[in-house]
Amino acid sequence: MDTIYLDNAASTQPDPQVLKAMREVLEQRWGNPSSAHEVGSRARIRLDESRTAIAGLIGCRDDEVYFTSGGTEADNWAILGVLDFWREQKDHFITAPTEHHAVSDVAKWWSERGGSVSWLPVDGDGRIDPADVAKAITPRTALVSVMHVNNELGTIQEIAAIGDICRERGVIFHTDCVQSFGKIPFRMADIVADLASISSHKIYGPKGSGALIVRRGTRLSPRFYGGSQERGLRTGTENVPGIVGFGAAAKLCMERLESENRMVRNMRDRLEREILAAIPNVRINGSRESRAPGLLNVSFRGCDGEALLVALDRKGFCVSTGSACSAGALGASHVLMGIGLDVETARSAIRFSFGRFNRADDVDKLMNVLPQLVERQRQTAPIS
Ligand SMILES: Cc1ncc(COP(=O)(O)O)c(C=O)c1O
């Protein structure tokens, strides 16, 4: 049985060109990039090239890219680094309940430690009204964090408008771009962000590699102490193979972004149309006007998302429910609960996410089995 992978928002298959670049580094450029000799400088060259490729994709300066172990570390560092640096003057943090746990759990931790946190209201599509950000800012606000593209819904946030407000009010603005970097075109200057988190394994690069983009002049505490790497802010010998894989992946995105977006959007739109035509009582979750091209989140009312995922997996289709089973409401996704869905509708959701290695007939193959699986589940295990 062939496996059809429709979970590219969770992770992506490393591109063969990424593997080639990483292999070259592991075999031939394995030195410490901080070493002054030839072996070290061979690694340093590839490290610098990767930094340039990543900066080039979003139009920031090379020295604004700080490599991390991924998106989670970048999110944690951005928030804790700013809140720690400014804690004497300002202790207020503004974010949204629909953020990735790498942001929302840090906000909860900050609040449990006595810091002050405001949670922004979110509409039924997962959008935040920039006017609500303006209302929430106080003289003690140090940081606002609002993600660019929501990982469960695909909804694209109006972050430039939020960034404008933050800049006007002298508040640092962080945005989690893990689901937008390399997937939708944007420039750092256009999104008006001071800090942006990005990750390699969502764009056909290796896991354990990512970066925090720090706009020049933004003040935050270092992530680690003990060394001078990454301009003394994120120290420790660099993960050169991971960074080089990330750089190779970014380079490919630069070349292919437009054509791949068209391809995944076509597949996503066709799947959406066919689901709506063939399966009654479904709800499309997330903004249909402003949504990342490869992502589709659907509630199949009357089904249990986890059971549907398992049934699809048995037929060779990899999808996601989007829920981490950690939210209070019986394993329902905190994002879907955050946009106001009832527990049953939230628990019946499946996220399909397309990527570079999908083929048009993947949709046909899925639609050959999905309507029957949904129907069978509704008959045997009705939950509403
Ligand atoms: C929006 C978002 N932020 C952060 C992360 C975490 O990134 P990483 O897996 O690189 O730690 C993810 C990954 O699922 C994500 O989708």
XYZ file of N, CA, C and O in Angstrom, residues 53-133:
324
model
N 21.251 32.761 2.434
C 20.077 32.223 1.719
C 18.807 32.480 2.523
O 17.766 32.872 1.971
N 18.887 32.274 3.826
C 17.700 32.441 4.683
C 17.321 33.919 4.756
O 16.150 34.286 4.607
N 18.321 34.775 4.942
C 18.057 36.220 4.988
C 17.454 36.684 3.663
O 16.527 37.507 3.639
N 17.972 36.121 2.554
C 17.509 36.540 1.224
C 16.043 36.230 0.995
O 15.334 36.979 0.316
N 15.581 35.128 1.565
C 14.188 34.720 1.339
C 13.198 35.702 1.957
O 12.072 35.845 1.471
N 13.603 36.396 3.012
C 12.671 37.335 3.661
C 13.232 38.760 3.735
O 12.675 39.613 4.426
N 14.306 39.001 3.013
C 14.808 40.370 2.891
C 15.284 40.984 4.196
O 15.066 42.170 4.438
N 15.925 40.177 5.059
C 16.554 40.801 6.239
C 18.072 40.761 6.040
O 18.575 40.234 5.049
N 18.809 41.353 6.978
C 20.272 41.322 6.886
C 20.776 39.983 7.414
O 20.152 39.396 8.302
N 21.938 39.582 6.911
C 22.528 38.314 7.381
C 22.699 38.325 8.905
O 22.443 37.326 9.574
N 23.123 39.477 9.442
C 23.412 39.497 10.884
C 22.152 39.668 11.738
O 22.243 39.856 12.945
N 20.998 39.577 11.109
C 19.745 39.542 11.877
C 19.230 38.107 12.050
O 18.218 37.878 12.700
N 19.940 37.131 11.466
C 19.545 35.717 11.565
C 20.339 35.065 12.698
O 21.566 35.039 12.669
N 19.631 34.530 13.690
C 20.274 33.830 14.817
C 19.789 32.387 14.806
O 18.606 32.127 15.065
N 20.692 31.463 14.500
C 20.271 30.063 14.381
C 19.919 29.468 15.749
O 20.572 29.754 16.754
N 18.866 28.661 15.743
C 18.373 27.992 16.953
C 18.126 26.515 16.636
O 18.336 26.080 15.502
N 17.613 25.798 17.631
C 17.296 24.379 17.407
C 15.910 24.190 16.794
O 15.421 23.070 16.721
N 15.256 25.270 16.395
C 13.951 25.131 15.744
C 13.014 26.251 16.130
O 13.414 27.239 16.780
N 11.740 26.082 15.732
C 10.748 27.112 15.990
C 10.415 27.256 17.467
O 10.202 28.366 17.966
N 10.370 26.137 18.176
C 10.018 26.182 19.598
C 11.044 27.016 20.371
O 10.684 27.888 21.174
N 12.320 26.742 20.109
C 13.350 27.515 20.809
C 13.271 28.993 20.418
O 13.398 29.878 21.275
N 13.055 29.268 19.143
C 12.982 30.664 18.697
C 11.824 31.386 19.397
O 11.980 32.529 19.867
N 10.666 30.729 19.496
C 9.510 31.339 20.177
C 9.821 31.583 21.653
O 9.582 32.672 22.192
N 10.338 30.537 22.313
C 10.651 30.663 23.750
C 11.661 31.775 23.993
O 11.506 32.586 24.901
N 12.699 31.789 23.169
C 13.759 32.789 23.369
C 13.238 34.202 23.128
O 13.514 35.124 23.915
N 12.475 34.366 22.045
C 11.956 35.712 21.733
C 11.186 36.259 22.936
O 11.413 37.395 23.383
N 10.303 35.439 23.481
C 9.416 35.920 24.544
C 10.181 36.091 25.858
O 10.168 37.161 26.469
N 10.862 35.031 26.264
C 11.566 35.101 27.555
C 12.727 36.070 27.496
O 13.016 36.768 28.477
N 13.380 36.153 26.333
C 14.505 37.085 26.181
C 14.055 38.535 26.323
O 14.697 39.335 27.008
N 12.932 38.873 25.723
C 12.427 40.260 25.815
C 11.902 40.526 27.230
O 12.225 41.550 27.848
N 11.097 39.592 27.747
C 10.495 39.837 29.077
C 11.584 39.925 30.147
O 11.486 40.725 31.075
N 12.627 39.131 30.005
C 13.721 39.195 30.983
C 14.483 40.516 30.849
O 14.757 41.184 31.848
N 14.792 40.892 29.629
C 15.601 42.107 29.428
C 14.890 43.349 29.973
O 15.508 44.231 30.560
N 13.571 43.419 29.782
C 12.818 44.636 30.115
C 12.104 44.561 31.461
O 11.324 45.452 31.803
N 12.344 43.492 32.239
C 11.455 43.217 33.375
C 11.401 44.328 34.424
O 10.389 44.463 35.105
N 12.474 45.122 34.556
C 12.442 46.189 35.574
C 11.423 47.265 35.201
O 10.724 47.809 36.050
N 11.342 47.561 33.889
C 10.448 48.651 33.451
C 9.054 48.165 33.054
O 8.073 48.855 33.254
N 9.009 46.953 32.436
C 7.747 46.500 31.826
C 7.600 44.995 32.032
O 8.557 44.260 31.793
N 6.410 44.552 32.414
C 6.231 43.107 32.614
C 4.972 42.570 31.940
O 4.530 41.470 32.222
N 4.406 43.373 31.020
C 3.129 42.986 30.422
C 3.356 42.380 29.029
O 4.069 42.956 28.209
N 2.693 41.240 28.799
C 2.844 40.505 27.536
C 1.452 40.285 26.940
O 0.523 39.887 27.642
N 1.334 40.558 25.640
C 0.038 40.394 24.951
C 0.167 39.301 23.893
O 1.078 39.351 23.055
N -0.752 38.337 23.924
C -0.753 37.297 22.885
C -2.185 36.767 22.714
O -3.130 37.384 23.214
N -2.320 35.654 21.986
C -3.675 35.149 21.678
C -3.797 33.687 22.085
O -2.809 32.950 22.081
N -5.022 33.248 22.401
C -5.206 31.848 22.815
C -4.998 30.846 21.682
O -4.863 29.651 21.935
N -4.952 31.327 20.437
C -4.826 30.435 19.282
C -3.377 30.285 18.809
O -3.118 29.705 17.761
N -2.434 30.812 19.581
C -1.016 30.655 19.225
C -0.582 29.204 19.387
O -1.209 28.423 20.122
N 0.528 28.855 18.771
C 1.155 27.551 19.003
C 1.541 27.462 20.484
O 1.839 28.471 21.116
N 1.572 26.238 21.017
C 1.921 26.060 22.435
C 3.303 26.633 22.768
O 3.559 26.982 23.928
N 4.181 26.713 21.768
C 5.528 27.265 22.024
C 5.449 28.740 22.407
O 6.407 29.301 22.927
N 4.299 29.362 22.155
C 4.060 30.751 22.592
C 3.085 30.761 23.770
O 3.368 31.338 24.825
N 1.943 30.094 23.607
C 0.894 30.221 24.635
C 1.322 29.601 25.971
O 0.985 30.134 27.034
N 2.090 28.518 25.936
C 2.529 27.921 27.206
C 3.577 28.798 27.900
O 3.674 28.794 29.125
N 4.354 29.524 27.116
C 5.321 30.456 27.718
C 4.558 31.606 28.390
O 4.923 32.052 29.484
N 3.482 32.040 27.745
C 2.651 33.108 28.339
C 2.053 32.628 29.666
O 2.035 33.376 30.659
N 1.597 31.380 29.684
C 1.022 30.836 30.933
C 2.098 30.774 32.022
O 1.845 31.105 33.177
N 3.271 30.336 31.639
C 4.385 30.248 32.597
C 4.684 31.645 33.162
O 4.857 31.814 34.366
N 4.715 32.645 32.274
C 5.014 34.018 32.695
C 3.954 34.499 33.693
O 4.263 35.108 34.712
N 2.722 34.184 33.401
C 1.623 34.612 34.266
C 1.709 33.897 35.625
O 1.510 34.511 36.678
N 2.037 32.595 35.599
C 2.171 31.844 36.868
C 3.309 32.393 37.735
O 3.285 32.285 38.944
N 4.316 32.986 37.068
C 5.443 33.562 37.824
C 5.172 34.995 38.251
O 6.075 35.719 38.632
N 3.951 35.465 38.072
C 3.606 36.807 38.538
C 3.657 37.871 37.459
O 3.355 39.044 37.711
N 4.037 37.508 36.226
C 4.014 38.481 35.119
C 2.574 38.721 34.679
O 1.669 37.959 35.035
N 2.380 39.776 33.898
C 1.009 40.078 33.491
C 0.825 39.727 32.008
O 1.680 40.041 31.169
N -0.285 39.037 31.703
C -0.548 38.594 30.328
C -1.960 38.994 29.922
O -2.906 38.804 30.695
N -2.115 39.566 28.723
C -3.456 39.807 28.156
C -3.645 38.885 26.964
O -2.754 38.773 26.114
N -4.830 38.250 26.917
C -5.174 37.341 25.806
C -6.113 38.076 24.869
O -7.174 38.540 25.285
N -5.718 38.171 23.597
C -6.523 38.931 22.625
C -7.764 38.143 22.203
O -7.700 36.911 22.073
N -8.868 38.829 21.937
C -10.032 38.121 21.378
C -9.744 37.659 19.942
O -8.990 38.317 19.225
N -10.341 36.530 19.561
C -10.112 35.953 18.228
C -11.474 35.715 17.592
O -12.386 35.232 18.266
N -11.626 36.017 16.295
C -12.942 35.793 15.667
C -13.093 34.340 15.210
O -12.187 33.520 15.398
N -14.218 34.027 14.595
C -14.550 32.642 14.243
C -13.628 32.037 13.193
O -13.614 30.825 13.000
N -12.852 32.884 12.495
C -11.890 32.379 11.510
C -10.467 32.362 12.061
O -9.524 32.028 11.343
N -10.316 32.791 13.305
C -8.975 32.820 13.910
C -8.259 34.143 13.722
O -7.052 34.218 13.911
N -9.022 35.178 13.335
C -8.380 36.471 13.090
C -8.442 37.377 14.304
O -9.412 37.354 15.066
N -7.406 38.201 14.409
C -7.323 39.171 15.499
C -7.516 40.551 14.904
O -6.924 40.875 13.859
N -8.332 41.362 15.564
C -8.548 42.723 15.096
C -7.406 43.591 15.633
O -7.230 43.688 16.858
N -6.617 44.219 14.739
C -5.500 45.050 15.220
C -5.956 46.106 16.236
O -5.187 46.463 17.138
N -7.213 46.554 16.135
C -7.711 47.560 17.097
C -7.700 46.988 18.520
O -7.501 47.726 19.497
N -7.905 45.665 18.642
C -7.868 45.043 19.974
C -6.449 45.032 20.542
O -6.262 45.066 21.756
N -5.477 44.958 19.646
C -4.082 45.024 20.110
C -3.829 46.430 20.669
O -3.271 46.591 21.763
